[in-house]
PDB file of C-alpha atoms in Angstrom:
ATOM      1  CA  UNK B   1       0.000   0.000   0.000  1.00  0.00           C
ATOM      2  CA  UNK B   2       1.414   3.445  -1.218  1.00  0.00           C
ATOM      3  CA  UNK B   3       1.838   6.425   1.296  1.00  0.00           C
ATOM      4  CA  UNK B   4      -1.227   8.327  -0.637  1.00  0.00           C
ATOM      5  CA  UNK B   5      -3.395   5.711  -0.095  1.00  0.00           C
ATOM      6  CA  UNK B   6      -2.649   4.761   4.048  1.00  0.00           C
ATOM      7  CA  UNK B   7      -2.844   9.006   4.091  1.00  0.00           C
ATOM      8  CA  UNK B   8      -6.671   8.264   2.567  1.00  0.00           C
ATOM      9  CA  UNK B   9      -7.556   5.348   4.934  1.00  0.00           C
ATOM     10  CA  UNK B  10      -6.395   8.003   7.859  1.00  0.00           C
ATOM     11  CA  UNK B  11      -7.907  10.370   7.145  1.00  0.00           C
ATOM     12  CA  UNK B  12     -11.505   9.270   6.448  1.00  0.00           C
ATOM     13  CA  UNK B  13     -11.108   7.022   9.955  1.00  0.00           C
ATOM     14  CA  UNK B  14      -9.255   9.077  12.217  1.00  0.00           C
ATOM     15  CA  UNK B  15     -11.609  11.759  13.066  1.00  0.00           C
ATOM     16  CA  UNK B  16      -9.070  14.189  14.156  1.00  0.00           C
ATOM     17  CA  UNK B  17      -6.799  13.897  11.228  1.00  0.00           C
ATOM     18  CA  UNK B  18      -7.510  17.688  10.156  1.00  0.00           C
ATOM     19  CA  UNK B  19      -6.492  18.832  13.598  1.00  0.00           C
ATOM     20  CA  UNK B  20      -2.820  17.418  13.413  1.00  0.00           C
ATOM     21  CA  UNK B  21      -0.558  19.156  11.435  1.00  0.00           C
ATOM     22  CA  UNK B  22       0.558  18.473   8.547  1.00  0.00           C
ATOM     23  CA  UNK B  23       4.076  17.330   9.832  1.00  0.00           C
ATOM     24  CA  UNK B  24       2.376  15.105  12.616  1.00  0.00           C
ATOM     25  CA  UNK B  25      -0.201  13.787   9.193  1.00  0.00           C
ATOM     26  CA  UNK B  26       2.729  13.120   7.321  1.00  0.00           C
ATOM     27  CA  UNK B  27       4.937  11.209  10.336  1.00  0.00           C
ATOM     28  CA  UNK B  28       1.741   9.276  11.140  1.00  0.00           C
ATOM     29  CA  UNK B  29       1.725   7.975   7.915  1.00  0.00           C
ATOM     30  CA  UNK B  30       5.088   7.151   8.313  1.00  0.00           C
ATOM     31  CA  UNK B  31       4.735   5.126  11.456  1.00  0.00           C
ATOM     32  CA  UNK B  32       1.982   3.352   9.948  1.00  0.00           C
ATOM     33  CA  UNK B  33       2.417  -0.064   8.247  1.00  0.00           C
ATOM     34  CA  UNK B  34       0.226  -2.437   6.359  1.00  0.00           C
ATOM     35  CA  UNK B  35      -0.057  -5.786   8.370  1.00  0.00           C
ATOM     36  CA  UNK B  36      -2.230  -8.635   6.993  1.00  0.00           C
ATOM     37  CA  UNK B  37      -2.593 -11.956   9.981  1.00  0.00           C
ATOM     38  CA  UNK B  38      -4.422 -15.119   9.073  1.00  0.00           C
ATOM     39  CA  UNK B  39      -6.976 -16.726  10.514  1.00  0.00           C
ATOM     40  CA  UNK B  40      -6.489 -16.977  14.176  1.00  0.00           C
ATOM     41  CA  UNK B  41      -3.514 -15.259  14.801  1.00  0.00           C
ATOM     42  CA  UNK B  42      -3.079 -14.126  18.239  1.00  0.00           C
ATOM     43  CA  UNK B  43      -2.789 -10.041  17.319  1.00  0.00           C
ATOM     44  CA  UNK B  44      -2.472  -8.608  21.238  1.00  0.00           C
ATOM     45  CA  UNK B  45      -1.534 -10.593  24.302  1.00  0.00           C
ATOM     46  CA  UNK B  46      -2.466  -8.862  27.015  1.00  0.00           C
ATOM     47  CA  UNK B  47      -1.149  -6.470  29.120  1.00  0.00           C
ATOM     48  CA  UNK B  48       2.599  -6.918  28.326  1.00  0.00           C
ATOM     49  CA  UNK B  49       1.781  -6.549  24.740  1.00  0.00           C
ATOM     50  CA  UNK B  50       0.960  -3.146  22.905  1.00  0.00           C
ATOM     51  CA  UNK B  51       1.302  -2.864  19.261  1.00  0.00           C
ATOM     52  CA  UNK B  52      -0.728   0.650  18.615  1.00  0.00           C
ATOM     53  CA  UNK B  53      -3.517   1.652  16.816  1.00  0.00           C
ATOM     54  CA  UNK B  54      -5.168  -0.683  14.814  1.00  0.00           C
ATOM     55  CA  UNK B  55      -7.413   0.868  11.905  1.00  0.00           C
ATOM     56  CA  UNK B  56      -9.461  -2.758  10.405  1.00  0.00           C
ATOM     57  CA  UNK B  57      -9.570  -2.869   6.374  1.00  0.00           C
ATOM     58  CA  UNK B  58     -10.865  -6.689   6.027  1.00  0.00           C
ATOM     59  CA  UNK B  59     -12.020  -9.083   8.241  1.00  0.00           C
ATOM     60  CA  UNK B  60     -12.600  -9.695  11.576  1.00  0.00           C
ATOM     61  CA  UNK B  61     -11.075  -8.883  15.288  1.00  0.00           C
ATOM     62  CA  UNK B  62     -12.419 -10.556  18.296  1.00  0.00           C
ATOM     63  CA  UNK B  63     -11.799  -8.908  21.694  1.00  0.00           C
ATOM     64  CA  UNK B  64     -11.645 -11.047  24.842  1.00  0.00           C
ATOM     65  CA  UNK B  65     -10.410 -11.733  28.105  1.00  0.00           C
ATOM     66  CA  UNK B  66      -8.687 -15.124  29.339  1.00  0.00           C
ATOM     67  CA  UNK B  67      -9.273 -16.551  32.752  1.00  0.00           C
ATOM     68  CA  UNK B  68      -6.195 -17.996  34.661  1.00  0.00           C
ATOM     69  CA  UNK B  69      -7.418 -21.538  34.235  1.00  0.00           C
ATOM     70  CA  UNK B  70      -8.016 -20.449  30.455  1.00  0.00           C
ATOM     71  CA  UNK B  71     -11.769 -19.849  29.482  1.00  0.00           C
ATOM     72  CA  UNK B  72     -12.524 -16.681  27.629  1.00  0.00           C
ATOM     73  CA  UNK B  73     -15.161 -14.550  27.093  1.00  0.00           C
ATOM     74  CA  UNK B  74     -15.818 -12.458  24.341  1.00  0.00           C
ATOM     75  CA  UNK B  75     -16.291  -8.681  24.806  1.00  0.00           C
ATOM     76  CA  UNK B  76     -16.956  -7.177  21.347  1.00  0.00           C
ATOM     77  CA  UNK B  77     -16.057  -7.726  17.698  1.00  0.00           C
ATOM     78  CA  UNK B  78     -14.455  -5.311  15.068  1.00  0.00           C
ATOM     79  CA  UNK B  79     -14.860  -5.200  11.302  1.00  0.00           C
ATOM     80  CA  UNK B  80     -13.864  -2.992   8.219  1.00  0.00           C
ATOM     81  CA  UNK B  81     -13.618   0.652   9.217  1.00  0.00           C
ATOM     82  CA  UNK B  82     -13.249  -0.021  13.224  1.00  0.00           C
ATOM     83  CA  UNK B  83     -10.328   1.240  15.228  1.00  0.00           C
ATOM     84  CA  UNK B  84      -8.908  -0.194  18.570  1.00  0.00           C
ATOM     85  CA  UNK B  85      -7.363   1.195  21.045  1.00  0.00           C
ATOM     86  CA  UNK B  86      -7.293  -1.437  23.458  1.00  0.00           C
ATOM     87  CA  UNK B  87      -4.152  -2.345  21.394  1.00  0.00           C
ATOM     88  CA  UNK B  88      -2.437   0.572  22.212  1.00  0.00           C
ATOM     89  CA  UNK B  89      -3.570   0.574  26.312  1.00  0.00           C
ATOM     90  CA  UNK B  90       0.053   1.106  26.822  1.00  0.00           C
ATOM     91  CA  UNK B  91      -1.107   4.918  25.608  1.00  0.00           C
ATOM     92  CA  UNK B  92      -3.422   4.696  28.370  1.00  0.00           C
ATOM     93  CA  UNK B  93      -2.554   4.376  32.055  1.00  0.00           C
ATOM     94  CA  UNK B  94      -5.919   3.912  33.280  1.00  0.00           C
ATOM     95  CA  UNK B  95      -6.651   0.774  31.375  1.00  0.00           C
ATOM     96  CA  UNK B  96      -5.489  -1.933  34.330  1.00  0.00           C
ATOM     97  CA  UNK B  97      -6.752  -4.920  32.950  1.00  0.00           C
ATOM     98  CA  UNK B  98      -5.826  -7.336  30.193  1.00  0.00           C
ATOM     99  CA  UNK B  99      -7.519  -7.851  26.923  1.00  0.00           C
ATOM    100  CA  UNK B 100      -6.880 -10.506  23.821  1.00  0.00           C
ATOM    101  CA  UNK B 101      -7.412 -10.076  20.343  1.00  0.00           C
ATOM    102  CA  UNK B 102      -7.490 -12.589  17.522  1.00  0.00           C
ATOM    103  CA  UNK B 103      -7.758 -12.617  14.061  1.00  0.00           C
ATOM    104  CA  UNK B 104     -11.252 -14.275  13.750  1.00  0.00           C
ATOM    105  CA  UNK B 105     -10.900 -14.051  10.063  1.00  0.00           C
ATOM    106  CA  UNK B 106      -7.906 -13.456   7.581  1.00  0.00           C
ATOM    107  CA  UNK B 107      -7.784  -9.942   8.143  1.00  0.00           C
ATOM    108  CA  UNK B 108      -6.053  -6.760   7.184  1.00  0.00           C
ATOM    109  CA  UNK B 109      -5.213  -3.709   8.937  1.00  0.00           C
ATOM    110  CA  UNK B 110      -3.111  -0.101   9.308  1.00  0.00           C
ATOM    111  CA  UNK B 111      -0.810  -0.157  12.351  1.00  0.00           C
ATOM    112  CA  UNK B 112       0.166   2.988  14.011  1.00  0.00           C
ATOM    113  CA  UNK B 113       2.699   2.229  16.081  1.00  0.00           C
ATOM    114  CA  UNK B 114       2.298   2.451  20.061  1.00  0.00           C
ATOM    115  CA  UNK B 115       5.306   4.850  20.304  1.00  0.00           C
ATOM    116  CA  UNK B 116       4.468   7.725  17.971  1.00  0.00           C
ATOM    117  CA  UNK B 117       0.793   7.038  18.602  1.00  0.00           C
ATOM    118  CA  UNK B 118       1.886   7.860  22.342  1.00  0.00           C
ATOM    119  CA  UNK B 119       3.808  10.935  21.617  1.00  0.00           C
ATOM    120  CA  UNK B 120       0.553  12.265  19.269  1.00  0.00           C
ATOM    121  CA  UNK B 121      -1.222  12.328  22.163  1.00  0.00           C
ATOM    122  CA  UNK B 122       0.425  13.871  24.806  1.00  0.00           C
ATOM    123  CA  UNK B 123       1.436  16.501  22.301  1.00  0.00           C
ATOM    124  CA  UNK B 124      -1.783  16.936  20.978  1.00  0.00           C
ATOM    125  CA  UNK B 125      -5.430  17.391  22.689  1.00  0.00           C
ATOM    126  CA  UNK B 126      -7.556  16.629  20.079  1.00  0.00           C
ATOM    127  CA  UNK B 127      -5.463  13.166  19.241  1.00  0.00           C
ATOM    128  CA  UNK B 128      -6.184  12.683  23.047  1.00  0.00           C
ATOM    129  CA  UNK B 129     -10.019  12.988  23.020  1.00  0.00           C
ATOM    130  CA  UNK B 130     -10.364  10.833  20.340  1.00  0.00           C
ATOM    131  CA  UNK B 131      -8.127   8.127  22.015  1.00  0.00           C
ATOM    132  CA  UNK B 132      -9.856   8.157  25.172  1.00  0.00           C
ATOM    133  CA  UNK B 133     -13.553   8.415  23.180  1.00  0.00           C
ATOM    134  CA  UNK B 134     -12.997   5.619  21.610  1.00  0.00           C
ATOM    135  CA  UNK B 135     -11.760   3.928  24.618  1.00  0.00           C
ATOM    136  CA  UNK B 136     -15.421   5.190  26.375  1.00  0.00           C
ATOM    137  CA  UNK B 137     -16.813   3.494  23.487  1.00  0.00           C
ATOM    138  CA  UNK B 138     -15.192  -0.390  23.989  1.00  0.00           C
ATOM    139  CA  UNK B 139     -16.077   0.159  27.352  1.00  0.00           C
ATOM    140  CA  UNK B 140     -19.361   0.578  26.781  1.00  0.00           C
ATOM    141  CA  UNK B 141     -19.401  -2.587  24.754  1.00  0.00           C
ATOM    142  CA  UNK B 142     -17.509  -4.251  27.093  1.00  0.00           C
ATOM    143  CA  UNK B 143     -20.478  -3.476  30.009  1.00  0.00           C
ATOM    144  CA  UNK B 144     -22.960  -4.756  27.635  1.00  0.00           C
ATOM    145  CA  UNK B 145     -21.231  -7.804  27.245  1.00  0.00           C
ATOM    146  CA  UNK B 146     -21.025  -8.043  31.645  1.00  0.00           C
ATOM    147  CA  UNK B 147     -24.144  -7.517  31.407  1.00  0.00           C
ATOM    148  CA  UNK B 148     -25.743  -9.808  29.750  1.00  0.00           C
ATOM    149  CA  UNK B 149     -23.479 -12.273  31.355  1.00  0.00           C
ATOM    150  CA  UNK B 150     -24.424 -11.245  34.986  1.00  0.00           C
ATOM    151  CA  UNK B 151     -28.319 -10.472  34.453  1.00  0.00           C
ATOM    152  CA  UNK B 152     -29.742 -12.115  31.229  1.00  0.00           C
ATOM    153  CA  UNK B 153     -31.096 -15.635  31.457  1.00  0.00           C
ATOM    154  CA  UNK B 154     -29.519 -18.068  29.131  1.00  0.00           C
ATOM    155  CA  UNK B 155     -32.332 -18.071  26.621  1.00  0.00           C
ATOM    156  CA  UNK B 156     -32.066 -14.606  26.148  1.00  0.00           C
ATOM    157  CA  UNK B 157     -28.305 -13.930  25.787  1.00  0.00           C
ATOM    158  CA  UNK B 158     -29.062 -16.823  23.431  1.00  0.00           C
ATOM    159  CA  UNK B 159     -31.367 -15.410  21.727  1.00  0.00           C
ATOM    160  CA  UNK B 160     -29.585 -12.044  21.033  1.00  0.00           C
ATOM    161  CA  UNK B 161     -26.736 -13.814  20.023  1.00  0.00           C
ATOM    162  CA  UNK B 162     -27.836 -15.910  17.488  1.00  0.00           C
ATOM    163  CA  UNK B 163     -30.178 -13.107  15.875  1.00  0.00           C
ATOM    164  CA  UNK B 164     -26.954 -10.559  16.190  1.00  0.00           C
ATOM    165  CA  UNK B 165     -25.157 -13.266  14.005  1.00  0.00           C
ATOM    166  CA  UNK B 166     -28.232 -13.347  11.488  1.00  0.00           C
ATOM    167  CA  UNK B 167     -27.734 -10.646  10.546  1.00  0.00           C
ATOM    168  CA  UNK B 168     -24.667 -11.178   9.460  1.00  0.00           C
ATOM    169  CA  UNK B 169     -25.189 -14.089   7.655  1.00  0.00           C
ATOM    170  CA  UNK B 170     -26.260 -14.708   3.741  1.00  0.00           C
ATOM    171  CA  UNK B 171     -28.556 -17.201   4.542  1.00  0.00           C
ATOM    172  CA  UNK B 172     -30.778 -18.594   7.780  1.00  0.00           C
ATOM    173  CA  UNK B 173     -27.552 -21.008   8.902  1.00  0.00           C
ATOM    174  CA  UNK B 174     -24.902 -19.799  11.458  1.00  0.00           C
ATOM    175  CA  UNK B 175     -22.073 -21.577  10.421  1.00  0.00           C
ATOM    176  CA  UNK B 176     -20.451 -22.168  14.205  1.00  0.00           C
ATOM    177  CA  UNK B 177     -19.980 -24.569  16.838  1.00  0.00           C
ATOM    178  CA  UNK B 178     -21.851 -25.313  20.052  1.00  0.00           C
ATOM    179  CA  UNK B 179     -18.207 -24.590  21.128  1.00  0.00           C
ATOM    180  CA  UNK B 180     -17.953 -21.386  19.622  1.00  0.00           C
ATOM    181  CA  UNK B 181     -21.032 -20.099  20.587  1.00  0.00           C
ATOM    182  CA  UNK B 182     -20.790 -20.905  23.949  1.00  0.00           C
ATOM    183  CA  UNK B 183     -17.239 -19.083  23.889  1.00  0.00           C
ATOM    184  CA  UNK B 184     -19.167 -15.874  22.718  1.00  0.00           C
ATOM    185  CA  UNK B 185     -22.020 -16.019  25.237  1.00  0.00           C
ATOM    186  CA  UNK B 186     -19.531 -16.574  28.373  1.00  0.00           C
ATOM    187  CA  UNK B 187     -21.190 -19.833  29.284  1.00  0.00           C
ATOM    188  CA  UNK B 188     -20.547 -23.589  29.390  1.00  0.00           C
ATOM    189  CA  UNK B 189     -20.720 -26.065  25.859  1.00  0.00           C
ATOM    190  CA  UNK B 190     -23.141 -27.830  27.585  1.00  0.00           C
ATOM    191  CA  UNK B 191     -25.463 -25.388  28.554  1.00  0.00           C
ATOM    192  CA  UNK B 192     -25.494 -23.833  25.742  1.00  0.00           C
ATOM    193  CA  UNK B 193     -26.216 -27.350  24.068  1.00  0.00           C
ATOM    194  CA  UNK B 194     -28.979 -28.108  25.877  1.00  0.00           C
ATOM    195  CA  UNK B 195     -30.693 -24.618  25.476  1.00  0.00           C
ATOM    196  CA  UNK B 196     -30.066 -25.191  21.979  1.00  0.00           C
ATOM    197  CA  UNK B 197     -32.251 -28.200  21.817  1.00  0.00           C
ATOM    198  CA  UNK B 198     -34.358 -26.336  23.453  1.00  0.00           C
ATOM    199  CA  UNK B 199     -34.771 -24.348  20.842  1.00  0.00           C
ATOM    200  CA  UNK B 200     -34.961 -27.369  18.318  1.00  0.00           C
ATOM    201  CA  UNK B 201     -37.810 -28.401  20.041  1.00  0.00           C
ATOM    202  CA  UNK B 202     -39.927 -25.140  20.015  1.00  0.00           C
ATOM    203  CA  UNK B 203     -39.006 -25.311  16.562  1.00  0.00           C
ATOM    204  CA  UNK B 204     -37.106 -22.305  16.657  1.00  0.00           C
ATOM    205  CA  UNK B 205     -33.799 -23.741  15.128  1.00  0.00           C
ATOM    206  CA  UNK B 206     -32.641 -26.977  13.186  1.00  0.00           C
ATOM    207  CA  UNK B 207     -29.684 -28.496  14.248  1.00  0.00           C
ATOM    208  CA  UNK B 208     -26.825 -29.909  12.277  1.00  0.00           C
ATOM    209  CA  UNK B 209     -22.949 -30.483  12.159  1.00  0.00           C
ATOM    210  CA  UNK B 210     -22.745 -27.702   9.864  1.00  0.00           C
ATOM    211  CA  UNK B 211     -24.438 -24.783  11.837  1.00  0.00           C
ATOM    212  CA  UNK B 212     -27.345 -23.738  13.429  1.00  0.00           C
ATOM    213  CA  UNK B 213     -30.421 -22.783  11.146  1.00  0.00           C
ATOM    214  CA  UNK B 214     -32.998 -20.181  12.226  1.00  0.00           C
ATOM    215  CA  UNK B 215     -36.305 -21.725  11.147  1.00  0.00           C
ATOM    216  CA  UNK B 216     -38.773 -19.213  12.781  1.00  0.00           C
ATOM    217  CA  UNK B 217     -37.409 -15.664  13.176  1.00  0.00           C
ATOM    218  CA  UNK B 218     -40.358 -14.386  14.612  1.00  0.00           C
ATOM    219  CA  UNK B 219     -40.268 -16.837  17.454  1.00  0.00           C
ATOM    220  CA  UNK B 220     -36.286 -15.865  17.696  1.00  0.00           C
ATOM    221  CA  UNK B 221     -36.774 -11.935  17.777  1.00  0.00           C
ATOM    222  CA  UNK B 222     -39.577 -12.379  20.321  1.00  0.00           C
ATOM    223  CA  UNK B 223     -37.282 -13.919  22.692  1.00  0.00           C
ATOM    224  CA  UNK B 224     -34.264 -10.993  22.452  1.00  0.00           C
ATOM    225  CA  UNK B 225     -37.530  -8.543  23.442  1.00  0.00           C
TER     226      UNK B 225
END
């Protein structure tokens, strides 16, 4: 990717691009490098880990945190056009915990490194709003994710999970695992297996080895409400 072009991605995603000057525009696209990571590659390791700003082009990120004894949870997801920050927490001293991100698809992004990204915003207010905006924004994600782990019942967080991921989807089939989804709703395989067939049985959803398919939607969206 030429310099003209990373300058374009920028400066359509970094909202405060027009506030830097154009010395700090042209070192940021300097300190900014094309990466492209395969299908689950292990992007951030937590806390000891900070590579910068990430700026998605393709794919998919998935944010989560690890458990000592090694269950995660998923906090939030990031696509084409999404930034993170949580990558660069090293910029931020009040971010104490640890976060994970994975390459949940082949995916390709711009990456500001942590270092200049760090000196932009101590130098610069504006490059310090945004950081710490967009930081107020994974947070709020983040809570929404705690919170439907801590106060939804399991047919609900269900529920909104599987009709989120509709949405995404070409067809009425959710191409993942019981595995998977039970990784992305913060609860056990087997719960989430048995809620499933649950479902099967309300005739909600058909189950096979190759996905889950929605079969009534309007039962579905009636159980999110």
């Amino acid at each position: 990717m030429n310099t003209a072009e990373t300058a374009r991605l920028l400066s359509s995603h970094f909202k405060v691009w027009q506030h830097l000057t154009k010395a700090d525009q042209d070192s940021m696209v300097e300190h900014t490098t094309l990466m492209r990571y395969p299908k689950g590659t292990c992007i951030h390791n937590g806390d000891n880990d900070c590579k910068g700003l990430l700026l998605i082009i393709s794919g998919m990120l998935r944010v989560y945190m690890l458990s000592e004894n090694g269950k995660d949870i998923t906090l939030y997801r990031l696509g084409p056009g999404d930034m993170c920050i949580l990558s660069a927490s090293c910029v931020l001293s009040e971010i104490t915990f640890d976060v994970h991100i994975d390459a949940e698809k082949d995916t390709e992004l711009l990456l500001t490194s942590a270092p200049f990204f760090q000196s932009l915003v101590e130098r610069n207010i504006y490059a310090e709003c945004f950081a710490y905006k967009l930081a107020a924004d994974r947070f709020s994600d983040i809570m929404w994710a705690m919170q439907q782990i801590l106060f939804m019942s399991m047919d609900k967080r269900l529920a909104i999970f599987l009709w989120d991921e509709l949405s995404k989807s070409s067809d009425d089939t959710i191409r993942l695992t019981h595995e998977q989804v039970a990784r992305d709703v913060g609860s056990a395989r087997e719960v989430v297996s048995r809620m499933l067939k649950h479902f099967s049985s309300e005739g909600i959803v058909e189950l096979s080895r190759g996905g889950i398919k929605i079969i009534d939607k309007q039962k579905l969206r009636k159980l999110t409400a």
